[in-house]
Amino acid sequence: MSKDRNIRLLALYLPQYYPFAENNRWWGQGFTEWTNVGKARPLFRGHYQPKVPADLGYYDLRLPEIRQEQADMADEYGIEAFCYWHYWFGNGRMLLERVFEEVVDSGKPDFPFCLAWANHSWEKKLFDKSGDNTLLIKQEYPGTEDHTAHFYYLLKAFKDKRYVRVNNKPFFMIFNPDEIPDIEQFIDLWNKLARENGLEGIHFVAQLRECTLQKPEDYLKKGFNAVNMDRKKDFYNQHISFQYKVYLKLFRTFYRMPNVIDYAFASRYFTTDEDKDIHIYPTLIPNWDHSPRSKNSGFILKNSTPGLFAKHIREVCENVKDKPEEERIVIVKSWNEWGEGNYLEPDLKYGRQFLETLKRTIDDFFNEERHE
């Protein structure tokens, strides 16, 4: 741990804020995440769109100054590290690697980081709902040779003093653990390579997004050290009746409306007592609005406010408070997913209120715990 913090907050970080050749070819010259963000419009009365960045503006992540400002801001409000999304498609093929490579190579910002492997294919509709299912780049798993090359590509980062460690092992999260056909062998191989290269192993984390169906123990048996429970849609699977689901579908189809749920309702199910398990890392979700990417077929949590976020934070704190400090890890979803309306960075409506709420609520909770 880099500092004495009450909770180890690892904030998911999207690097897609600079143009590169593939995106220019697939979605138009100069395309970045800001392209969709800037085009977003309200889809119903009271819908907060477009969401406009405040302090950092429509930034370009090729600028080291921006990366430093982000790190300083995150540190100020209690974020331990950025967890960069990492895109390795197999056979050495990567996308969006520039930002992380520059952070590692330059040594700046001097702020902790780790990686989450976004192991999924890209289709034309991924960042443009008017697109089709045309496959742009396929996620592949060629086998041991590619897994080995992948490890050695990341070894410099794993050895970096800034890299987040859990029990002295570099933290590495996998977005789609079920997609890797030889996952047990993959984990064994990387742990073996890590030990051969002076590390104690890798702290593997499986991200689970179908939490009512996926069982943490199944992933621990495969060699994962922990799981991250992303319960963003748990309310839908468990707490909405079949009849109401049918009504929602008909309503959306007839009125061409997105799937809109009140944040106050959905956030009640973002964390559960299951998150008290030392091997389970809960997720903090301040907001969500996928309409910049998916327009009227998206999923939106409406009326997310700093006050409701504070309630969610306290519930997460309650579930992790008794864990050892080293494993008191919470995944923040997300630092800067503006195209999904899922961010902590300041915007024109709320400024820094979500960040201020995050720090104040956690500090107050643990101060109260210490004085009980």
XYZ file of C-alpha atoms in Angstrom:
372
model
C 0.000 0.000 0.000
C 1.348 3.391 -0.994
C -0.246 5.331 1.874
C -2.122 4.709 5.087
C -5.659 4.563 3.694
C -8.811 3.154 5.243
C -9.744 1.359 2.023
C -7.663 0.398 -0.986
C -9.605 2.100 -3.767
C -8.553 0.916 -7.233
C -10.263 3.025 -9.885
C -10.845 1.548 -13.339
C -9.234 3.798 -15.944
C -10.089 3.934 -19.642
C -7.189 5.065 -21.884
C -9.316 5.794 -24.982
C -8.827 9.564 -25.029
C -6.421 9.984 -27.911
C -6.733 9.173 -31.629
C -4.961 6.180 -33.160
C -4.943 4.476 -36.531
C -7.464 1.689 -35.924
C -10.093 3.968 -34.404
C -9.613 6.462 -37.234
C -10.271 3.668 -39.713
C -13.207 2.106 -37.882
C -15.121 5.133 -36.590
C -13.734 8.161 -38.390
C -10.710 10.437 -38.286
C -9.935 11.737 -34.819
C -12.360 9.429 -33.001
C -11.881 9.191 -29.235
C -14.235 8.533 -26.338
C -15.099 12.239 -26.428
C -16.728 11.834 -29.854
C -19.713 9.981 -28.411
C -19.745 12.032 -25.217
C -20.056 15.264 -27.177
C -22.879 13.935 -29.368
C -25.051 12.720 -26.475
C -28.476 14.332 -26.053
C -31.316 13.936 -23.508
C -33.634 11.026 -24.321
C -36.382 11.813 -21.805
C -37.449 14.597 -19.473
C -34.855 15.158 -16.757
C -32.190 13.092 -18.517
C -28.798 14.612 -17.693
C -27.030 14.764 -21.063
C -24.661 15.847 -22.412
C -22.248 15.381 -19.544
C -19.514 18.001 -19.884
C -16.116 17.610 -18.169
C -15.112 20.482 -15.907
C -11.649 20.786 -14.320
C -9.791 18.554 -16.784
C -11.780 19.481 -19.894
C -11.931 17.332 -23.030
C -8.423 16.093 -22.432
C -5.922 14.260 -24.624
C -4.117 11.481 -22.750
C -1.037 11.881 -24.923
C -0.253 14.900 -22.722
C 1.787 13.995 -19.613
C 0.410 17.089 -17.873
C -3.112 15.675 -18.031
C -2.016 12.324 -16.646
C -0.306 14.135 -13.770
C -3.401 16.224 -13.028
C -5.535 13.082 -12.950
C -3.142 11.366 -10.557
C -2.940 14.395 -8.266
C -6.719 14.642 -8.165
C -7.199 10.931 -7.475
C -4.601 10.987 -4.715
C -6.205 14.035 -3.094
C -9.508 12.218 -2.722
C -8.222 8.893 -1.447
C -7.859 6.785 -4.591
C -4.901 4.437 -4.127
C -4.330 3.592 -7.787
C -5.586 3.631 -11.332
C -6.439 0.221 -12.750
C -5.794 0.662 -16.473
C -7.824 -1.344 -18.958
C -5.349 -3.424 -20.948
C -6.104 -4.746 -24.452
C -4.108 -7.806 -25.537
C -5.924 -9.701 -28.305
C -3.454 -12.549 -28.792
C -0.501 -12.996 -31.139
C 0.985 -9.823 -29.707
C -1.856 -7.666 -31.032
C -2.738 -4.728 -28.768
C -4.791 -1.543 -28.785
C -4.742 1.532 -26.541
C -1.348 0.594 -25.124
C 0.343 3.969 -25.632
C -0.771 5.696 -22.440
C 0.207 2.884 -20.093
C 3.528 2.324 -21.852
C 4.388 6.002 -21.475
C 3.439 5.952 -17.790
C 5.705 2.959 -17.190
C 8.611 4.172 -19.320
C 8.618 7.759 -18.054
C 8.145 6.965 -14.378
C 5.453 9.641 -14.278
C 3.097 10.266 -12.719
C 4.521 8.838 -9.507
C 1.169 7.307 -8.653
C 0.287 3.627 -8.195
C -1.245 1.593 -10.999
C -2.324 -1.914 -11.926
C -3.994 -3.628 -14.874
C -7.308 -5.180 -15.824
C -7.237 -7.286 -18.988
C -10.246 -6.373 -21.158
C -10.216 -9.704 -22.975
C -13.063 -9.308 -25.450
C -13.432 -8.886 -29.201
C -14.344 -5.530 -30.731
C -17.300 -5.205 -33.092
C -18.410 -2.251 -35.186
C -21.280 -1.538 -32.778
C -19.022 -1.376 -29.703
C -18.648 2.407 -29.694
C -21.362 3.232 -32.251
C -24.794 1.655 -31.861
C -25.592 2.408 -35.503
C -22.823 -0.034 -36.390
C -23.368 -3.742 -36.963
C -21.834 -6.977 -35.736
C -18.864 -6.695 -38.086
C -15.855 -8.094 -36.256
C -13.064 -5.524 -36.095
C -10.552 -7.377 -33.978
C -10.987 -10.827 -32.478
C -9.877 -11.801 -28.996
C -7.789 -14.964 -29.373
C -5.916 -17.308 -27.061
C -3.227 -19.000 -29.191
C -1.716 -20.876 -26.256
C 1.406 -21.096 -24.119
C 3.731 -19.179 -26.421
C 1.374 -16.218 -26.568
C 0.690 -16.333 -22.810
C 4.449 -16.243 -22.254
C 4.909 -13.291 -24.607
C 2.053 -11.514 -22.844
C 3.710 -11.998 -19.461
C 7.089 -10.720 -20.600
C 5.475 -7.691 -22.212
C 4.085 -6.789 -18.765
C 7.082 -7.822 -16.661
C 8.601 -4.332 -16.574
C 5.316 -2.966 -15.247
C 4.951 -5.775 -12.699
C 8.402 -4.927 -11.328
C 7.715 -1.196 -11.177
C 7.658 0.148 -7.611
C 4.347 1.860 -8.399
C 2.560 -1.366 -9.340
C -0.188 -2.342 -6.869
C 0.599 -5.444 -4.856
C -1.508 -7.641 -2.635
C 0.533 -9.743 -0.232
C 3.559 -8.757 -2.313
C 2.070 -10.041 -5.587
C 1.138 -7.760 -8.524
C -2.627 -7.312 -8.885
C -4.016 -8.458 -12.258
C -7.745 -8.553 -12.994
C -9.403 -10.405 -15.885
C -12.622 -9.041 -17.401
C -13.842 -12.305 -18.962
C -12.298 -15.170 -16.964
C -14.675 -17.722 -18.486
C -13.493 -16.970 -22.018
C -9.923 -18.165 -21.495
C -10.025 -21.853 -22.474
C -6.954 -22.901 -20.497
C -7.374 -20.567 -17.529
C -5.854 -22.901 -14.917
C -2.782 -23.472 -17.083
C -2.577 -19.743 -17.804
C -2.562 -18.907 -14.087
C -0.006 -21.635 -13.319
C 2.238 -20.447 -16.152
C 2.208 -16.800 -15.111
C 2.849 -17.683 -11.464
C 5.777 -19.855 -12.552
C 7.186 -17.108 -14.791
C 6.697 -14.553 -12.029
C 8.712 -16.624 -9.558
C 11.431 -17.215 -12.151
C 11.711 -13.459 -12.575
C 12.006 -12.447 -8.945
C 8.325 -11.996 -8.070
C 6.354 -14.028 -5.547
C 3.568 -14.698 -8.035
C 0.592 -12.821 -9.465
C -2.517 -11.825 -7.516
C -5.199 -12.910 -9.985
C -8.678 -11.402 -9.721
C -11.691 -12.585 -11.726
C -14.261 -9.924 -12.513
C -17.800 -11.318 -12.240
C -20.758 -9.447 -13.737
C -23.435 -12.166 -13.510
C -23.182 -12.365 -9.759
C -26.401 -14.315 -9.334
C -25.054 -17.085 -11.584
C -21.284 -17.025 -11.110
C -20.010 -18.471 -7.844
C -16.788 -17.049 -6.358
C -15.622 -20.435 -5.087
C -15.550 -21.796 -8.641
C -12.949 -19.191 -9.605
C -10.896 -19.613 -6.456
C -10.651 -23.331 -7.270
C -9.238 -22.433 -10.693
C -6.391 -20.515 -9.101
C -7.742 -16.993 -8.773
C -6.814 -15.268 -5.533
C -9.973 -13.176 -5.405
C -13.035 -12.089 -7.356
C -14.467 -8.650 -8.029
C -18.259 -8.587 -7.841
C -19.756 -6.049 -10.253
C -23.420 -6.046 -9.221
C -24.526 -3.187 -11.439
C -27.440 -5.225 -12.827
C -28.087 -7.587 -9.931
C -31.298 -5.760 -9.089
C -32.633 -6.654 -12.536
C -31.908 -10.358 -12.229
C -33.108 -10.780 -8.651
C -35.502 -8.047 -7.675
C -37.667 -7.210 -10.699
C -40.623 -9.468 -11.435
C -41.028 -11.274 -14.738
C -44.183 -9.287 -15.454
C -42.409 -5.975 -14.930
C -39.531 -7.078 -17.150
C -42.049 -7.788 -19.917
C -43.610 -4.365 -19.361
C -40.204 -2.672 -19.547
C -39.374 -4.459 -22.782
C -42.676 -3.498 -24.397
C -42.351 0.082 -23.176
C -38.821 0.373 -24.556
C -39.815 -1.145 -27.892
C -42.930 0.990 -28.389
C -41.438 4.303 -27.259
C -37.865 3.588 -28.396
C -36.675 4.339 -24.885
C -33.567 3.134 -23.066
C -33.772 0.914 -20.013
C -34.055 3.500 -17.237
C -33.855 2.538 -13.557
C -33.628 4.817 -10.555
C -30.176 4.802 -8.948
C -31.732 4.844 -5.472
C -33.365 1.472 -6.184
C -30.541 -0.225 -8.090
C -27.799 0.843 -5.680
C -29.480 -1.040 -2.831
C -28.150 -4.228 -4.442
C -24.630 -3.096 -5.415
C -23.114 -4.721 -2.328
C -24.223 -7.614 -0.119
C -23.035 -9.477 2.962
C -21.172 -11.792 0.589
C -18.664 -8.960 0.129
C -17.458 -9.483 3.693
C -15.524 -12.495 2.433
C -11.799 -11.760 2.298
C -11.627 -13.136 -1.258
C -14.368 -10.867 -2.612
C -13.736 -7.285 -3.697
C -16.918 -5.207 -3.992
C -17.508 -2.485 -6.567
C -18.350 1.168 -5.992
C -20.578 2.564 -8.741
C -21.217 6.328 -8.617
C -23.345 6.537 -11.774
C -24.138 4.856 -15.095
C -25.546 6.095 -18.409
C -24.605 4.150 -21.526
C -26.625 6.328 -23.901
C -23.622 8.205 -25.398
C -22.583 4.874 -26.928
C -25.861 3.025 -27.314
C -28.456 5.822 -27.495
C -32.031 4.598 -26.938
C -31.044 0.956 -26.517
C -28.804 1.726 -23.558
C -29.058 1.195 -19.819
C -29.322 4.256 -17.590
C -29.288 4.731 -13.831
C -31.162 8.004 -13.416
C -30.979 10.452 -10.511
C -27.542 9.422 -9.256
C -26.465 12.072 -6.761
C -23.580 12.552 -4.329
C -26.003 11.946 -1.455
C -27.128 8.564 -2.765
C -23.525 7.700 -3.594
C -22.622 8.372 0.050
C -25.206 5.814 1.182
C -23.734 3.242 -1.215
C -20.201 4.008 0.029
C -21.184 3.466 3.652
C -22.719 0.094 2.808
C -19.496 -0.987 1.112
C -17.443 0.269 4.066
C -19.592 -1.798 6.416
C -18.875 -4.921 4.376
C -15.093 -4.490 4.166
C -14.269 -2.886 7.524
C -13.247 -6.128 9.261
C -10.935 -7.359 6.517
C -7.148 -7.121 6.902
C -5.966 -3.786 5.490
C -4.053 -5.506 2.703
C -7.241 -7.105 1.367
C -9.587 -4.211 2.089
C -9.819 -3.654 -1.655
C -12.704 -1.955 -3.434
C -12.920 -1.533 -7.207
C -14.203 1.888 -8.249
C -16.222 1.672 -11.441
C -14.946 4.014 -12.855
C -12.556 6.951 -12.906
C -13.247 8.129 -16.461
C -15.735 6.024 -18.451
C -17.461 9.117 -19.822
C -19.025 7.226 -22.734
C -20.829 5.047 -20.183
C -21.734 7.957 -17.903
C -19.614 6.217 -15.294
C -16.965 8.503 -13.841
C -15.650 10.372 -10.801
C -13.857 13.121 -12.685
C -15.519 16.549 -12.254
C -18.312 17.626 -14.578
C -20.154 20.929 -14.966
C -23.196 19.815 -12.966
C -21.564 18.412 -9.847
C -17.987 19.642 -9.988
C -15.941 17.612 -7.513
C -18.884 16.620 -5.341
C -18.643 12.884 -6.081
C -14.925 12.912 -5.251
C -15.491 14.960 -2.109
C -18.283 12.601 -1.077
C -16.035 9.591 -1.607
C -13.276 10.873 0.650
C -15.495 12.424 3.315
C -17.802 9.411 3.641
C -14.970 6.899 3.991
C -13.054 9.094 6.443
C -16.168 9.708 8.543
C -17.102 6.022 8.568
C -13.730 4.832 9.837
C -13.406 7.690 12.322
C -16.731 6.600 13.785
C -15.526 2.989 13.884
C -12.375 3.971 15.776
C -14.361 5.890 18.392
C -16.952 3.212 19.103
